Short mmCIF file of C-alpha atoms in Angstrom, two decimals:
data_model
loop_
_atom_site.label_atom_id
_atom_site.label_comp_id
_atom_site.label_asym_id
_atom_site.label_seq_id
_atom_site.Cartn_x
_atom_site.Cartn_y
_atom_site.Cartn_z
CA MET A 25 -53.53 -62.70 -18.05
CA ASN A 26 -55.91 -63.44 -15.21
CA TYR A 27 -57.30 -67.00 -15.37
CA LEU A 28 -60.84 -65.59 -15.19
CA ASP A 29 -60.30 -63.96 -18.59
CA GLU A 30 -60.04 -67.42 -20.13
CA LEU A 31 -63.54 -68.35 -18.98
CA ASP A 32 -66.36 -67.84 -21.45
CA PHE A 33 -69.40 -67.14 -19.28
CA ASN A 34 -72.79 -67.61 -20.96
CA ASP A 35 -75.53 -65.00 -21.54
CA ASP A 36 -76.58 -65.36 -17.89
CA ASP A 37 -72.95 -64.74 -16.79
CA LEU A 38 -72.66 -68.36 -15.69
CA ILE A 39 -70.36 -71.24 -16.55
CA PRO A 40 -71.34 -74.89 -16.04
CA ALA A 41 -69.05 -76.77 -13.67
CA ILE A 42 -68.90 -80.55 -13.77
CA VAL A 43 -67.83 -82.02 -10.43
CA GLN A 44 -65.91 -85.30 -10.49
CA ASP A 45 -64.77 -87.42 -7.55
CA ILE A 46 -60.96 -87.59 -7.53
CA GLU A 47 -60.95 -90.95 -5.75
CA THR A 48 -63.63 -92.92 -7.61
CA ASP A 49 -63.70 -90.82 -10.82
CA GLU A 50 -67.51 -90.76 -10.63
CA VAL A 51 -69.17 -87.69 -12.08
CA LEU A 52 -71.01 -86.34 -9.04
CA MET A 53 -73.05 -83.36 -10.23
CA MET A 54 -73.17 -80.40 -12.53
CA ALA A 55 -73.98 -76.91 -11.30
CA TYR A 56 -73.37 -73.36 -12.40
CA MET A 57 -70.80 -70.82 -11.22
CA ASN A 58 -70.75 -67.09 -11.72
CA GLN A 59 -67.48 -65.17 -11.50
CA GLU A 60 -67.76 -64.79 -7.74
CA ALA A 61 -68.40 -68.52 -7.27
CA VAL A 62 -65.33 -69.36 -9.37
CA THR A 63 -63.19 -66.93 -7.38
CA LYS A 64 -64.43 -68.25 -4.03
CA THR A 65 -63.89 -71.84 -5.17
CA VAL A 66 -60.29 -71.06 -6.15
CA LYS A 67 -59.58 -69.02 -3.01
CA THR A 68 -61.21 -71.24 -0.39
CA GLY A 69 -60.48 -74.66 -1.91
CA TYR A 70 -64.14 -75.68 -1.56
CA THR A 71 -66.84 -75.60 -4.24
CA TRP A 72 -69.19 -72.62 -4.48
CA PHE A 73 -72.00 -72.28 -7.00
CA TRP A 74 -74.68 -69.90 -8.16
CA SER A 75 -78.20 -71.18 -7.57
CA ARG A 76 -80.37 -70.24 -10.54
CA SER A 77 -83.59 -71.10 -8.67
CA ARG A 78 -82.73 -69.23 -5.47
CA GLN A 79 -80.64 -66.55 -7.23
CA LYS A 80 -77.90 -66.74 -4.64
CA LEU A 81 -74.39 -67.97 -4.07
CA TRP A 82 -74.11 -71.22 -2.13
CA LYS A 83 -71.32 -73.29 -0.72
CA LYS A 84 -71.80 -76.99 -1.40
CA GLY A 85 -72.26 -78.79 1.90
CA GLU A 86 -72.94 -75.66 3.91
CA SER A 87 -76.07 -77.11 5.53
CA SER A 88 -75.40 -80.85 5.06
CA GLY A 89 -71.70 -80.87 5.91
CA HIS A 90 -71.13 -82.68 2.61
CA LEU A 91 -68.31 -80.44 1.47
CA GLN A 92 -66.29 -80.80 -1.70
CA GLN A 93 -62.60 -80.11 -1.26
CA VAL A 94 -61.13 -78.95 -4.55
CA GLU A 95 -58.14 -80.88 -5.90
CA GLU A 96 -58.01 -79.85 -9.57
CA ILE A 97 -59.76 -77.30 -11.79
CA LYS A 98 -59.78 -77.94 -15.54
CA LEU A 99 -61.11 -75.94 -18.45
CA ASP A 100 -62.31 -77.24 -21.79
CA CYS A 101 -61.05 -76.28 -25.25
CA ASP A 102 -63.55 -73.51 -25.86
CA GLY A 103 -63.40 -72.20 -22.30
CA ASP A 104 -67.10 -72.53 -21.59
CA THR A 105 -67.16 -75.48 -19.18
CA LEU A 106 -65.20 -76.22 -16.01
CA LEU A 107 -64.31 -79.62 -14.60
CA VAL A 108 -63.64 -79.60 -10.86
CA LYS A 109 -62.11 -82.68 -9.27
CA VAL A 110 -62.95 -82.93 -5.59
CA ARG A 111 -62.65 -84.97 -2.44
CA GLN A 112 -66.31 -85.50 -1.50
CA THR A 113 -67.51 -85.76 2.09
CA GLY A 114 -70.73 -87.75 2.59
CA GLY A 115 -72.60 -87.71 -0.71
CA ALA A 116 -73.07 -85.16 -3.48
CA CYS A 117 -76.80 -85.52 -4.08
CA HIS A 118 -79.49 -84.02 -1.86
CA THR A 119 -81.53 -87.22 -2.38
CA GLY A 120 -78.96 -89.25 -0.42
CA TYR A 121 -77.24 -90.82 -3.42
CA TYR A 122 -73.48 -90.48 -3.72
CA SER A 123 -73.80 -89.02 -7.22
CA CYS A 124 -76.64 -86.95 -8.68
CA PHE A 125 -76.42 -89.21 -11.76
CA TYR A 126 -78.00 -92.18 -9.96
CA ARG A 127 -80.54 -93.04 -12.67
CA GLN A 128 -79.58 -95.06 -15.73
CA LEU A 129 -81.53 -95.76 -18.92
CA ASN A 130 -82.20 -99.50 -18.95
CA SER A 131 -82.92 -101.87 -21.84
CA SER A 132 -86.66 -101.11 -21.57
CA LYS A 133 -85.82 -97.42 -22.09
CA LYS A 134 -86.77 -96.42 -18.57
CA PHE A 135 -84.60 -94.50 -16.15
CA GLU A 136 -83.91 -96.78 -13.20
CA ALA A 137 -82.13 -95.89 -9.95
CA THR A 138 -78.85 -97.80 -9.94
CA GLY A 139 -76.69 -95.48 -7.81
CA ARG A 140 -75.38 -95.93 -4.29
CA LYS A 141 -77.44 -94.39 -1.50
CA VAL A 142 -75.08 -93.17 1.20
CA PHE A 143 -77.21 -91.11 3.57
CA ASP A 144 -80.79 -90.48 4.64
CA PRO A 145 -81.77 -86.98 3.49
CA ASP A 146 -84.37 -86.66 6.29
CA GLU A 147 -81.61 -87.09 8.86
CA VAL A 148 -79.24 -84.69 7.14
CA TYR A 149 -81.62 -81.94 6.10
CA GLY A 150 -84.39 -82.62 8.64
CA GLU A 151 -87.94 -83.84 7.86
CA LYS A 152 -89.76 -81.52 5.55
CA MET B 2 -93.96 -92.90 -19.38
CA ASN B 3 -91.54 -92.19 -22.19
CA TYR B 4 -87.98 -91.60 -20.99
CA LEU B 5 -87.91 -88.27 -22.87
CA ASP B 6 -90.62 -86.96 -20.52
CA GLU B 7 -88.14 -87.20 -17.64
CA LEU B 8 -85.73 -84.79 -19.32
CA ASP B 9 -85.97 -81.15 -18.36
CA PHE B 10 -84.82 -79.26 -21.45
CA ASN B 11 -83.75 -75.64 -20.90
CA ASP B 12 -85.28 -72.49 -22.40
CA ASP B 13 -83.43 -73.20 -25.67
CA ASP B 14 -84.90 -76.75 -25.71
CA LEU B 15 -81.46 -78.18 -24.99
CA ILE B 16 -80.01 -80.40 -22.30
CA PRO B 17 -76.28 -80.48 -21.46
CA ALA B 18 -74.68 -83.90 -21.92
CA ILE B 19 -71.43 -84.72 -20.16
CA VAL B 20 -69.46 -87.40 -22.01
CA GLN B 21 -67.27 -89.71 -19.94
CA ASP B 22 -64.87 -92.41 -21.14
CA ILE B 23 -66.07 -95.79 -19.87
CA GLU B 24 -62.56 -97.24 -19.93
CA THR B 25 -60.47 -94.47 -18.35
CA ASP B 26 -63.30 -92.60 -16.57
CA GLU B 27 -61.94 -89.31 -17.97
CA VAL B 28 -64.53 -86.62 -18.61
CA LEU B 29 -64.10 -86.05 -22.33
CA MET B 30 -66.38 -83.15 -23.25
CA MET B 31 -69.68 -81.47 -22.64
CA ALA B 32 -72.09 -80.62 -25.44
CA TYR B 33 -75.78 -79.97 -25.84
CA MET B 34 -78.53 -82.25 -27.12
CA ASN B 35 -82.00 -81.33 -28.29
CA GLN B 36 -84.76 -83.93 -28.25
CA GLU B 37 -83.81 -85.24 -31.70
CA ALA B 38 -80.15 -85.62 -30.67
CA VAL B 39 -81.16 -87.58 -27.57
CA THR B 40 -83.42 -89.83 -29.62
CA LYS B 41 -80.76 -90.46 -32.26
CA THR B 42 -78.14 -91.14 -29.57
CA VAL B 43 -80.41 -93.73 -27.95
CA LYS B 44 -81.48 -95.31 -31.26
CA THR B 45 -78.11 -95.44 -33.02
CA GLY B 46 -75.83 -96.10 -30.05
CA TYR B 47 -73.53 -93.24 -31.06
CA THR B 48 -73.51 -89.68 -29.69
CA TRP B 49 -75.37 -86.92 -31.51
CA PHE B 50 -75.48 -83.29 -30.43
CA TRP B 51 -77.02 -79.96 -31.34
CA SER B 52 -74.47 -77.37 -32.41
CA ARG B 53 -75.47 -73.99 -31.00
CA SER B 54 -73.00 -72.13 -33.23
CA ARG B 55 -73.91 -73.92 -36.46
CA GLN B 56 -77.56 -74.48 -35.46
CA LYS B 57 -77.53 -78.04 -36.70
CA LEU B 58 -77.52 -81.61 -35.52
CA TRP B 59 -74.14 -83.33 -35.67
CA LYS B 60 -72.85 -86.80 -35.08
CA LYS B 61 -69.63 -86.79 -33.05
CA GLY B 62 -66.84 -88.19 -35.20
CA GLU B 63 -68.73 -87.84 -38.48
CA SER B 64 -65.83 -86.08 -40.21
CA SER B 65 -62.93 -87.19 -38.00
CA GLY B 66 -63.94 -90.81 -37.51
CA HIS B 67 -63.59 -90.25 -33.78
CA LEU B 68 -66.92 -91.80 -32.89
CA GLN B 69 -68.32 -92.28 -29.42
CA GLN B 70 -70.07 -95.60 -28.92
CA VAL B 71 -72.66 -95.24 -26.17
CA GLU B 72 -72.45 -97.66 -23.26
CA GLU B 73 -74.57 -95.99 -20.56
CA ILE B 74 -76.90 -93.00 -20.33
CA LYS B 75 -77.51 -91.49 -16.91
CA LEU B 76 -79.73 -88.66 -15.73
CA ASP B 77 -79.23 -86.42 -12.72
CA CYS B 78 -81.61 -85.85 -9.82
CA ASP B 79 -83.38 -82.84 -11.29
CA GLY B 80 -83.45 -84.25 -14.82
CA ASP B 81 -81.63 -81.36 -16.45
CA THR B 82 -78.23 -82.92 -17.22
CA LEU B 83 -77.28 -86.16 -18.97
CA LEU B 84 -74.14 -88.23 -18.40
CA VAL B 85 -73.22 -90.43 -21.36
CA LYS B 86 -70.55 -93.07 -20.89
CA VAL B 87 -68.86 -93.97 -24.15
CA ARG B 88 -66.16 -95.99 -25.84
CA GLN B 89 -64.11 -93.28 -27.56
CA THR B 90 -62.31 -93.83 -30.88
CA GLY B 91 -59.25 -91.58 -31.44
CA GLY B 92 -59.69 -88.51 -29.27
CA ALA B 93 -62.65 -86.42 -28.18
CA CYS B 94 -61.20 -82.94 -28.70
CA HIS B 95 -60.88 -81.23 -32.08
CA THR B 96 -57.51 -79.84 -30.90
CA GLY B 97 -56.01 -83.35 -30.86
CA TYR B 98 -56.18 -83.89 -27.12
CA TYR B 99 -57.89 -86.99 -25.82
CA SER B 100 -60.19 -84.91 -23.58
CA CYS B 101 -61.46 -81.37 -24.16
CA PHE B 102 -60.52 -80.68 -20.51
CA TYR B 103 -56.79 -80.67 -21.25
CA ARG B 104 -55.99 -77.42 -19.40
CA GLN B 105 -55.52 -77.33 -15.64
CA LEU B 106 -55.23 -74.39 -13.26
CA ASN B 107 -51.71 -74.51 -11.83
CA SER B 108 -50.30 -73.11 -8.60
CA SER B 109 -49.57 -69.79 -10.33
CA LYS B 110 -53.28 -69.57 -11.22
CA LYS B 111 -52.69 -70.05 -14.94
CA PHE B 112 -54.37 -72.64 -17.11
CA GLU B 113 -51.69 -74.97 -18.40
CA ALA B 114 -52.08 -77.76 -20.97
CA THR B 115 -51.54 -81.03 -19.11
CA GLY B 116 -53.67 -83.39 -21.22
CA ARG B 117 -52.61 -86.16 -23.58
CA LYS B 118 -52.37 -85.23 -27.25
CA VAL B 119 -53.42 -88.24 -29.31
CA PHE B 120 -53.72 -86.98 -32.88
CA ASP B 121 -52.67 -84.17 -35.19
CA PRO B 122 -55.77 -82.12 -36.04
CA ASP B 123 -54.24 -81.00 -39.38
CA GLU B 124 -54.02 -84.62 -40.48
CA VAL B 125 -57.53 -85.48 -39.29
CA TYR B 126 -59.45 -82.39 -40.35
CA GLY B 127 -57.06 -81.18 -43.09
CA GLU B 128 -54.98 -77.97 -43.07
CA LYS B 129 -57.13 -74.89 -42.73
#
């Protein structure tokens, strides 16, 4: 059986992929893969996703250089979510934070930025 | 601004919530919350989800006793995914594994169970 047959893609032919840092164990981001993105991720050893907003395949870090080298790929019990453990270059979030989950609900019930900022997005992506 | 206003629910009025163990940093599961599940999770300090298959709200661990006590709630950059860090009782997966992500793609490109089994589901949920 091909490993792809074990994946339960959703109605949009996508599967959510959680990306976790293999060194720090931080959850870095979640994005969606279609079958081609999964195949390219497995073949190339770097993460590829399907952009729902741009409707195209993208390689994480292609423009920023902040690549994610794949170390482990895990599948959950019902086959509808992937967990990809990676070695992250730079930072995962386009805002400059190391993880996309940089905001935390505080005791006043407000989301507050508590994450680590590791790069200046203007320098990496250019001023907009 | 209410914290709920920062959440970007999808077309089904759901938001994916990644659950991570605060002690071991393992990613335990991913499930979906609607607004009521988020509110109950924040108010009660235990995880609540929306079951898409059963179309009902459920409290994790309600029948098994394997509750998830909420320690931190994080939100990603685009507000469409939650990360909930919890103190897990028992195991997170209904199959008896500690994490739902107990299968890993091996070098032969097969998913192989590599996770820790921590309980017997027949004992916890009863023989089916």
